[in-house]
PDB file of C-alpha atoms and ligand atoms in Angstrom:
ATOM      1  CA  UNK Y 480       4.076  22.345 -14.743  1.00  0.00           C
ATOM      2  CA  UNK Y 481       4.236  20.791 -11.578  1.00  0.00           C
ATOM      3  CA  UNK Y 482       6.520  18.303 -10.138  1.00  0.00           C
ATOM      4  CA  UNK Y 483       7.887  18.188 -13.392  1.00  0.00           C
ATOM      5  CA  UNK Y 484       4.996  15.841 -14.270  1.00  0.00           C
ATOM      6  CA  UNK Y 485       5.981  16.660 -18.169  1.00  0.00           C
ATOM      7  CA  UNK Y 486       9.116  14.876 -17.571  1.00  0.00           C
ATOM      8  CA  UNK Y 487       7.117  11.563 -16.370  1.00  0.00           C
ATOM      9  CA  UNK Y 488       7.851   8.403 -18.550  1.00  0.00           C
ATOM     10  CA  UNK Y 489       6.806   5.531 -15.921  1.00  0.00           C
ATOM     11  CA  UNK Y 490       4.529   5.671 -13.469  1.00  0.00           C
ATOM     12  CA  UNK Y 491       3.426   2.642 -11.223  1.00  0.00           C
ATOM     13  CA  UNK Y 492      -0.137   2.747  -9.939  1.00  0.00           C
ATOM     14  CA  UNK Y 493      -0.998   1.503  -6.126  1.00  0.00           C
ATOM     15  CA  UNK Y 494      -4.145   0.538  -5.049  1.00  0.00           C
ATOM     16  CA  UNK Y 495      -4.674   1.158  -1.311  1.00  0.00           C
ATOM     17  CA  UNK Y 496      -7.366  -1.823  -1.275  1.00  0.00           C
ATOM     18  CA  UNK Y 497      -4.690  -4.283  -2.528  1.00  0.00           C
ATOM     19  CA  UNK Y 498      -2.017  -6.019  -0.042  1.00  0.00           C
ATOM     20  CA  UNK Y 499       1.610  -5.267  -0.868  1.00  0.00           C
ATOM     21  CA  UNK Y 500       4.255  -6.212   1.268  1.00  0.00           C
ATOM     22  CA  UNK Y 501       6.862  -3.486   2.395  1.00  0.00           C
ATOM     23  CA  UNK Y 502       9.318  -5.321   0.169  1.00  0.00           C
ATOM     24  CA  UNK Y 503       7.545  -5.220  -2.723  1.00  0.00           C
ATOM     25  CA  UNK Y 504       7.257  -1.334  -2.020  1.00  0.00           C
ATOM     26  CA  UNK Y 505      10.721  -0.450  -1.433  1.00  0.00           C
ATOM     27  CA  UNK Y 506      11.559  -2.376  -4.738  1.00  0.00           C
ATOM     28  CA  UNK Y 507       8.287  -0.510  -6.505  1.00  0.00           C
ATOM     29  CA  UNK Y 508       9.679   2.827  -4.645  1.00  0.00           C
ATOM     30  CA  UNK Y 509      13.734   3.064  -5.342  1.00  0.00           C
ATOM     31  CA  UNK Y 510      13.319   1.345  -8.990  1.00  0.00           C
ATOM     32  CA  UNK Y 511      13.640   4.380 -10.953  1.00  0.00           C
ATOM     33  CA  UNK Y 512      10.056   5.097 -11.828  1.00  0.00           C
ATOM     34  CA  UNK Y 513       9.355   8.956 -11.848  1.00  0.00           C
ATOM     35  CA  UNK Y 514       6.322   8.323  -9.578  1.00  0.00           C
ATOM     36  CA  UNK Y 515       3.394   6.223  -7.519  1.00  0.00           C
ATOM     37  CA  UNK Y 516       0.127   7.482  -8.083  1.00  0.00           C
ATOM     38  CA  UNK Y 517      -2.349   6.167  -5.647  1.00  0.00           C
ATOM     39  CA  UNK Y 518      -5.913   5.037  -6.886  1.00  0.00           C
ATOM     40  CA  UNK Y 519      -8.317   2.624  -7.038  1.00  0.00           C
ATOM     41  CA  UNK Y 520     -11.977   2.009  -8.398  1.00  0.00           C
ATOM     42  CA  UNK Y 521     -13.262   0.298  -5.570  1.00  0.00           C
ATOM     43  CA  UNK Y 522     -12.524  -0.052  -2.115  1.00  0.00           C
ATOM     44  CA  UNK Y 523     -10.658   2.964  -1.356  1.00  0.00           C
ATOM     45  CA  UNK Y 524     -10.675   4.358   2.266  1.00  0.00           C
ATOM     46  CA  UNK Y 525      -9.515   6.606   4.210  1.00  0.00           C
ATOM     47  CA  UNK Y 526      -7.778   4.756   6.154  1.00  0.00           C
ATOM     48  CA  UNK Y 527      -6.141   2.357   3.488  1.00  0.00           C
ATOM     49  CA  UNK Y 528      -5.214   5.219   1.488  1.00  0.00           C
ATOM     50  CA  UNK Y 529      -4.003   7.115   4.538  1.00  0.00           C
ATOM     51  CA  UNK Y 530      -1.846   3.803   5.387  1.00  0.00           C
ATOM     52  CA  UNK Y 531      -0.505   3.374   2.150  1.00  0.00           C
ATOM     53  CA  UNK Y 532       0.882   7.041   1.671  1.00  0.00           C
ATOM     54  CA  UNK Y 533       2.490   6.809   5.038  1.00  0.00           C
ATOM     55  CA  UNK Y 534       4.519   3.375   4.151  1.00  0.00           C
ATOM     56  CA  UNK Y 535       5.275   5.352   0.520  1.00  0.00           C
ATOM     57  CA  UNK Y 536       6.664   8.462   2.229  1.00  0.00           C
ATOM     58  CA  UNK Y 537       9.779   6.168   3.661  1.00  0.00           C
ATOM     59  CA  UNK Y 538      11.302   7.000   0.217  1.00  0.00           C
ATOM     60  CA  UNK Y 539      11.794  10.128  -2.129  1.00  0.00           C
ATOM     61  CA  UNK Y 540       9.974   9.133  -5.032  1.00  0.00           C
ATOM     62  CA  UNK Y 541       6.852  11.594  -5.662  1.00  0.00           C
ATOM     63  CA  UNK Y 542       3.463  10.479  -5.086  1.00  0.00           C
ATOM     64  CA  UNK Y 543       0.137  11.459  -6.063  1.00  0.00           C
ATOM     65  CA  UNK Y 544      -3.639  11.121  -5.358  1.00  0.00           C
ATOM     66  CA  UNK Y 545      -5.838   9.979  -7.877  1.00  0.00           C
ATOM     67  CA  UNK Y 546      -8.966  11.151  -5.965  1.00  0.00           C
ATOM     68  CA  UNK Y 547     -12.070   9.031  -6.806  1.00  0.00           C
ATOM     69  CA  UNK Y 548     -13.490   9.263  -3.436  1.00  0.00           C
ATOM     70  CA  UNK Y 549     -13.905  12.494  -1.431  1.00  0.00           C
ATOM     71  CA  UNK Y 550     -14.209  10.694   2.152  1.00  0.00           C
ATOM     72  CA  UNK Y 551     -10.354   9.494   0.441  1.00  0.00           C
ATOM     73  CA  UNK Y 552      -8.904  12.486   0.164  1.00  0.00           C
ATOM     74  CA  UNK Y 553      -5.734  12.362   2.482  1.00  0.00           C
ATOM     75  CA  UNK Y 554      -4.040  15.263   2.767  1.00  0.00           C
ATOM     76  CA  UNK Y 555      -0.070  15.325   2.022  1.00  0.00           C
ATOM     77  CA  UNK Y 556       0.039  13.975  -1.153  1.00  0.00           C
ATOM     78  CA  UNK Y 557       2.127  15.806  -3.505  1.00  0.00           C
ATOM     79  CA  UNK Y 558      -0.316  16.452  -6.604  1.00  0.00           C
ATOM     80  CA  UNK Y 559      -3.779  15.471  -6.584  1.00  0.00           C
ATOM     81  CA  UNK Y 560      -5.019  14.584  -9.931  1.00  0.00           C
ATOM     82  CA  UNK Y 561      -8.870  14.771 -10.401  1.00  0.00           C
ATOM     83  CA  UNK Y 562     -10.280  12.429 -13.131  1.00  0.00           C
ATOM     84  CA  UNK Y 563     -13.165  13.795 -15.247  1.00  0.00           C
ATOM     85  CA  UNK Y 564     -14.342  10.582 -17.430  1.00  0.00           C
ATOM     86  CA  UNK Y 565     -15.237  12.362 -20.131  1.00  0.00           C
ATOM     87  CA  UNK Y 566     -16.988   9.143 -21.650  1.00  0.00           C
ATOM     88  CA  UNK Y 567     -18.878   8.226 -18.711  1.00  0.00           C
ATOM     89  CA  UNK Y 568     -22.225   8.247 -19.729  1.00  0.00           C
ATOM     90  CA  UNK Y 569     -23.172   8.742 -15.312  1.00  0.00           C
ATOM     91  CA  UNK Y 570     -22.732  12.443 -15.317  1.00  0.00           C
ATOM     92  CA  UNK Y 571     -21.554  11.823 -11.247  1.00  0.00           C
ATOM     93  CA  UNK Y 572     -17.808  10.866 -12.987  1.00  0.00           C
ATOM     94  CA  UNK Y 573     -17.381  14.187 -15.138  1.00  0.00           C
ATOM     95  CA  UNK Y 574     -18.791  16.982 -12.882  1.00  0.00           C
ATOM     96  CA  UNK Y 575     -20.738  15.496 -10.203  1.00  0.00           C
ATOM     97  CA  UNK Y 576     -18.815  14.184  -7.624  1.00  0.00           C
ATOM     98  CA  UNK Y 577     -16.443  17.486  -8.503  1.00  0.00           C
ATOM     99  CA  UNK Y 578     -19.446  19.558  -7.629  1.00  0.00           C
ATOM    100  CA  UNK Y 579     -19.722  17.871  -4.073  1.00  0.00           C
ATOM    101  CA  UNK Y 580     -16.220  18.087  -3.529  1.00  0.00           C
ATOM    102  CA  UNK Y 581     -15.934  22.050  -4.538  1.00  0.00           C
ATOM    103  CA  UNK Y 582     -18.855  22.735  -2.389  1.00  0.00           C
ATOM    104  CA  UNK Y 583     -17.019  21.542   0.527  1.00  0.00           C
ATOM    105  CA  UNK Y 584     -13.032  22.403  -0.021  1.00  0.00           C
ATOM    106  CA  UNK Y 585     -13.371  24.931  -2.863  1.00  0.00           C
ATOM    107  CA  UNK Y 586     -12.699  27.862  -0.933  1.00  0.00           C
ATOM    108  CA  UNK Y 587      -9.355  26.029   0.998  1.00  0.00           C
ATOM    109  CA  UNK Y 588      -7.812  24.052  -1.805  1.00  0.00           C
ATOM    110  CA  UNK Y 589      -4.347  24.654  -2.894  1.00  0.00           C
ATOM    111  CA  UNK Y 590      -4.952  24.915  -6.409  1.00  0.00           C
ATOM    112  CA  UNK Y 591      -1.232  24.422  -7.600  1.00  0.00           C
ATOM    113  CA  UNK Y 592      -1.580  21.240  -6.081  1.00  0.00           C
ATOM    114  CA  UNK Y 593      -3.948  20.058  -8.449  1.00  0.00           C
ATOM    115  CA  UNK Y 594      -4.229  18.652 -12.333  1.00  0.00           C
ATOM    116  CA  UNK Y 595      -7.221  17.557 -13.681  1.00  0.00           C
ATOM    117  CA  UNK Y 596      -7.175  14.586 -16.059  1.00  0.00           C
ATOM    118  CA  UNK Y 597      -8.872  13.812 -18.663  1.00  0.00           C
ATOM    119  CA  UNK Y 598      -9.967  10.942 -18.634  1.00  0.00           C
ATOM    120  CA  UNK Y 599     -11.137   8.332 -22.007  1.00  0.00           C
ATOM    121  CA  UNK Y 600     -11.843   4.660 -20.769  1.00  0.00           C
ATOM    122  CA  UNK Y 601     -11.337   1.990 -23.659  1.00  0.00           C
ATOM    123  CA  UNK Y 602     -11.940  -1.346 -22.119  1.00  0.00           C
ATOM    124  CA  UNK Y 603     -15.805  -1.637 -21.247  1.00  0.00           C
ATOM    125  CA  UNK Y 604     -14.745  -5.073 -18.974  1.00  0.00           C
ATOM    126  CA  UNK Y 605     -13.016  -2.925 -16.442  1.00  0.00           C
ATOM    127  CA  UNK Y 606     -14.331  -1.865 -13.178  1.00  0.00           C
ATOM    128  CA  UNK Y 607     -13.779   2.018 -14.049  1.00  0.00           C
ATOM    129  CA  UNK Y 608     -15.897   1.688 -16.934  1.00  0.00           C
ATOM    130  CA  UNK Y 609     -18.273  -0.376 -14.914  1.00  0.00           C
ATOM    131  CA  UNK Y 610     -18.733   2.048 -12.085  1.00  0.00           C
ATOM    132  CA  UNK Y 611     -18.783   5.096 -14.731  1.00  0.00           C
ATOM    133  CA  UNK Y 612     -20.860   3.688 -16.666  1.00  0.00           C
ATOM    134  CA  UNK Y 613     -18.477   4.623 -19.647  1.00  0.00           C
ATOM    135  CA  UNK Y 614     -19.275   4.529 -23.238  1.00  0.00           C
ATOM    136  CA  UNK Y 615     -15.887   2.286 -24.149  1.00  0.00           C
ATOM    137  CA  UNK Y 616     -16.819   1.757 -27.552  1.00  0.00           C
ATOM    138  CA  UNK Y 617     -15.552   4.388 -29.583  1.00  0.00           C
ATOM    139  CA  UNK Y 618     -13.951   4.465 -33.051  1.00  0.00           C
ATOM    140  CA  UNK Y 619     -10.915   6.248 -33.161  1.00  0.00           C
ATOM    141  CA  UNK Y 620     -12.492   9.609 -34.428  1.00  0.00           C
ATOM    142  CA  UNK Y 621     -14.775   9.568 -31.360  1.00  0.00           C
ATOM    143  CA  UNK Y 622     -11.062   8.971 -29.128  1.00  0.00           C
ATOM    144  CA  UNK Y 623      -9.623  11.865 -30.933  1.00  0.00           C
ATOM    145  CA  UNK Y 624     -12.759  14.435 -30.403  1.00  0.00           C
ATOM    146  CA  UNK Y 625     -12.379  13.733 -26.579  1.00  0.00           C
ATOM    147  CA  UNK Y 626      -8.577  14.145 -26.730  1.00  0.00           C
ATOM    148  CA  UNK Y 627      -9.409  17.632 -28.485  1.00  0.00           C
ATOM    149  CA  UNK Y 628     -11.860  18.302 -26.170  1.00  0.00           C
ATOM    150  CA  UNK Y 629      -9.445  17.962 -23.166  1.00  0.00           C
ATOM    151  CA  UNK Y 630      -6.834  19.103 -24.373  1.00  0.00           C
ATOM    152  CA  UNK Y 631      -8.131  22.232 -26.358  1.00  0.00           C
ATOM    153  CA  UNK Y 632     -11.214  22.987 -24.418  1.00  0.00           C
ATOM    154  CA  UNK Y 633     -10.982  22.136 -21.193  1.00  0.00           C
ATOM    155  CA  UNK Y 634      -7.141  22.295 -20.891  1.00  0.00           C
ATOM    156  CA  UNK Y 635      -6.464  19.284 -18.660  1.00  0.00           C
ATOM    157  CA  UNK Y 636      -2.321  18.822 -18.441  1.00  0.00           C
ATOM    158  CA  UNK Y 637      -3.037  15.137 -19.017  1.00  0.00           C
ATOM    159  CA  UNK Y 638      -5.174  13.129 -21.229  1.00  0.00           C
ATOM    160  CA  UNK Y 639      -5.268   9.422 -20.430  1.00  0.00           C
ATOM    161  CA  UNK Y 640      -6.399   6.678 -22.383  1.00  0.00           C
ATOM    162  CA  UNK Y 641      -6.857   4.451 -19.916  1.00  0.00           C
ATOM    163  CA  UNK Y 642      -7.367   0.519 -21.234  1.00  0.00           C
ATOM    164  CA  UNK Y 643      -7.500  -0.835 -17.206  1.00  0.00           C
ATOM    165  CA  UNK Y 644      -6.899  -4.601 -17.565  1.00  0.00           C
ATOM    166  CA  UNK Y 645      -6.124  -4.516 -21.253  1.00  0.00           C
ATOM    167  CA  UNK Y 646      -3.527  -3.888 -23.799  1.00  0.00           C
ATOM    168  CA  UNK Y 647      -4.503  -1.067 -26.020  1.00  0.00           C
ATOM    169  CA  UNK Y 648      -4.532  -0.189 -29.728  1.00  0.00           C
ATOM    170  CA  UNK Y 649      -0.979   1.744 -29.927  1.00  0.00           C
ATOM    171  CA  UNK Y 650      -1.987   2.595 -33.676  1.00  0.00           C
ATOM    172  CA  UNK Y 651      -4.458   4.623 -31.866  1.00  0.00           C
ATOM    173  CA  UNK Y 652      -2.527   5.785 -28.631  1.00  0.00           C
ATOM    174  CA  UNK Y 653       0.048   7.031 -30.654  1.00  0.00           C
ATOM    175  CA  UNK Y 654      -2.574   9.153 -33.382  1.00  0.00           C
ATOM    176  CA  UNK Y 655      -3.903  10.902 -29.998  1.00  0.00           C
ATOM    177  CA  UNK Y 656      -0.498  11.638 -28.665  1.00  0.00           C
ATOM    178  CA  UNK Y 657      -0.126  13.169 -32.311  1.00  0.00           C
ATOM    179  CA  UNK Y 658      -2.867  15.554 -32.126  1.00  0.00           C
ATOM    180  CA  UNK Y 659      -2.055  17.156 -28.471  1.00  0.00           C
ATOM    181  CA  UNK Y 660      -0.953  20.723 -28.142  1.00  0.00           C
ATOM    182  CA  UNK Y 661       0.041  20.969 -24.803  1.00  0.00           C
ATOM    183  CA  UNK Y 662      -1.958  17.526 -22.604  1.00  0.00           C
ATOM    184  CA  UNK Y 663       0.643  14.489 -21.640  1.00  0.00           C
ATOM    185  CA  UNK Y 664      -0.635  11.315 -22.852  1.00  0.00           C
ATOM    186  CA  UNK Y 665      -0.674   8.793 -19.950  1.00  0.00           C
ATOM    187  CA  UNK Y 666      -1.181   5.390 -21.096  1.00  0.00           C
ATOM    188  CA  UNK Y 667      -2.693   2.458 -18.694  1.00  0.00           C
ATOM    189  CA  UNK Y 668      -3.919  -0.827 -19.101  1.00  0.00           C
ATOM    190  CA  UNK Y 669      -2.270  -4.507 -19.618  1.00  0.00           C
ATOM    191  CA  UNK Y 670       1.646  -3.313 -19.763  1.00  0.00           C
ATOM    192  CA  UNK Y 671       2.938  -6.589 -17.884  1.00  0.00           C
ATOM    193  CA  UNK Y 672       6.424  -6.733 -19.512  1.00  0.00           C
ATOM    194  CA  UNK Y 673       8.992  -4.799 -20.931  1.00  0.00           C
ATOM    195  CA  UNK Y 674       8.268  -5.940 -24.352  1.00  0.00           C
ATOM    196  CA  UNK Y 675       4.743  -3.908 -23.783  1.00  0.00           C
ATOM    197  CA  UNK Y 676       6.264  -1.421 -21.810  1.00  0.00           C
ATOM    198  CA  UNK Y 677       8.426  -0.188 -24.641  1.00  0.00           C
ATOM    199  CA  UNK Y 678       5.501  -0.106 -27.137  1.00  0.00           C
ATOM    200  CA  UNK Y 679       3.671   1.817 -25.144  1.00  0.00           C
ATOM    201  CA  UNK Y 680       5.998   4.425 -24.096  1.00  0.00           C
ATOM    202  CA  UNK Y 681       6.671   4.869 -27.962  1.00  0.00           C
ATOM    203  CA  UNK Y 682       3.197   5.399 -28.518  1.00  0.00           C
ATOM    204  CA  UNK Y 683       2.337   7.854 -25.417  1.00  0.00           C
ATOM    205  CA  UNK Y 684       4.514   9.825 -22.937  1.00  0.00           C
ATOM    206  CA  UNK Y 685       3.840   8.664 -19.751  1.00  0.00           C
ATOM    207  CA  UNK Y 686       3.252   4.879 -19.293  1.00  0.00           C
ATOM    208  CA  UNK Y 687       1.759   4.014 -15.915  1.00  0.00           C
ATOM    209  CA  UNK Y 688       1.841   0.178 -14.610  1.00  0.00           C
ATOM    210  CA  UNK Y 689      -0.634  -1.318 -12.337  1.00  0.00           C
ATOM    211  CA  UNK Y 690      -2.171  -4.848 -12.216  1.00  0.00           C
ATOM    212  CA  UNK Y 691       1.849  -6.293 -12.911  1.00  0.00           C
ATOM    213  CA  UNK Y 692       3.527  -4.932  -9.563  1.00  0.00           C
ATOM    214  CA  UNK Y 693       0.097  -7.368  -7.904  1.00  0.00           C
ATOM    215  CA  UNK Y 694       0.926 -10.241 -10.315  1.00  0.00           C
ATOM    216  CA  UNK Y 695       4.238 -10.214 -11.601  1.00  0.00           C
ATOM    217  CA  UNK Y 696       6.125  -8.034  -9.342  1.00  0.00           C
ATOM    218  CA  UNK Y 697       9.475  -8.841 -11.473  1.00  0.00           C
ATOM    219  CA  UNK Y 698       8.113  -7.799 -14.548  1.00  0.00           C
ATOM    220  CA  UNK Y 699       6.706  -4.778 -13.183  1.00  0.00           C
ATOM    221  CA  UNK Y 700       9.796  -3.628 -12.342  1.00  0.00           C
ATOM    222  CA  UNK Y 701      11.755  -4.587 -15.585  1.00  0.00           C
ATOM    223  CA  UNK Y 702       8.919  -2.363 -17.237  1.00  0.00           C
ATOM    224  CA  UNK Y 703      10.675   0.886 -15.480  1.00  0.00           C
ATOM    225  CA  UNK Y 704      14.410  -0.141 -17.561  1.00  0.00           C
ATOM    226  CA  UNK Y 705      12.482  -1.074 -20.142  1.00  0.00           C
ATOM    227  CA  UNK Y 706      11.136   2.684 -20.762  1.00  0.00           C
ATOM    228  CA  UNK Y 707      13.964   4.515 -19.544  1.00  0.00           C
ATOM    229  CA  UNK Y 708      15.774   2.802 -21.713  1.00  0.00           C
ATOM    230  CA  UNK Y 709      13.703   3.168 -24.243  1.00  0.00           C
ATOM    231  CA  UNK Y 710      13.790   7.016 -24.530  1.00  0.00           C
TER     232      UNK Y 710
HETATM  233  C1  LIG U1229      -5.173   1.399 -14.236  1.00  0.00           C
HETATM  234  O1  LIG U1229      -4.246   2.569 -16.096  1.00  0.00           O
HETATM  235  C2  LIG U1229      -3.924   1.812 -14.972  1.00  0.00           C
HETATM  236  O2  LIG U1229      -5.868   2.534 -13.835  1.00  0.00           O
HETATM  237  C3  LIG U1229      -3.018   0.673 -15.299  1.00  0.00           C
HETATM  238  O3  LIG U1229      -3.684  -0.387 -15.919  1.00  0.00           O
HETATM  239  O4  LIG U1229      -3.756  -2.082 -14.146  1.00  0.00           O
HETATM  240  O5  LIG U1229      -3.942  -2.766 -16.551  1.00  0.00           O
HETATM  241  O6  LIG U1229      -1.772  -1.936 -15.606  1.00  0.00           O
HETATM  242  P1  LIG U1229      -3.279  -1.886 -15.532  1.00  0.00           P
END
């Protein structure tokens, strides 16, 4: 796969409408996490995306696109991972807004540049299930059928059970991980310390951080020993 994403166990998400020093970027950037993916629900530009890769690409560590808005899409990223929300119930977030994108760049992408994710939102309070319109409240045999579904059907490399603002059921997390053949699970939402770092990571295989590094920048970074460690 690419980038050796299947080796990922941390991954901190930016978001290029939030303020971050440069300090607090070189510390996100040489702590050891395998990557910085770049995404937001709201509020991404451009420019602000544009701005924040350039600041990023001072250091080594990979970085990737999580494209939610075409007018967004800044070249020289080096993966661009393309989210189909395969519980949104606005049809825009599983094949619509792809549609409009492949109309326009479909002939001149680079496809080895590009992973599709599928995507399962769990926490109906967050913006992504807001602006989706996602159908968060599923019982565990409704999570699994869109793991399959990704995974088996549609063969997305990752399936991500994203909990945005919340910590998730790891009961759960971990039964989905279970029942992949070939998909990463990537885990968001709520890991704000090590302690929840480590759960997660033995429940999924890719944890990725984001709301911490904005509130708690120190134990945001003690979440990348944490699962390292924890391996
Ligand atoms: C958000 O899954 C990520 O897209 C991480 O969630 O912001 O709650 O850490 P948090």
């Amino acid at each position: 796969m690419h980038l050796q994403l299947e080796q990922w166990r941390h991954v901190f998400k930016l978001d290029p409408d939030r303020e971050l020093s440069d300090e607090a970027l070189e510390r996100i950037c040489l702590s050891g996490t395998d990557a910085v993916m770049v995404g937001g629900s709201s509020g991404v530009t451009f420019d602000n995306t544009v701005d924040l890769l350039a600041r990023i690409r001072r250091y080594e560590v990979p970085c990737v696109l999580e494209v939610s808005e075409q007018e967004a899409i800044v070249p020289g990223f080096d993966l661009f991972l393309i989210p189909i929300v395969l519980n949104a119930r606005n049809p825009e977030w599983i094949v619509g807004r792809q549609r409009q994108a492949l109309r326009e760049y479909g002939a001149i992408m680079d496809w080895s540049q590009i992973v599709t994710e599928g995507y399962i939102i769990l926490n109906g309070d967050s913006t992504a299930a807001r602006v989706t319109d996602a159908e968060a409240e599923l019982d565990l045999k409704d999570v699994e059928a869109y793991a399959r579904m990704a995974d088996r059907l549609f063969r997305c490399p990752i399936v991500y059970m994203e909990y945005s603002g919340m910590f998730g059921n790891m009961d759960d997390v971990k039964r989905v991980r279970g029942l992949l053949a070939t998909a990463r699970l990537f885990y968001g939402g709520g890991v704000d310390s090590p302690e929840k770092a480590v759960e997660a990571t033995r429940s999924a295989h890719t944890v990725v951080v984001g709301n911490a590094v904005y509130h708690d920048l120190e134990q945001a970074l003690a979440t990348v020993k944490a699962v390292k460690e924890s391996v």
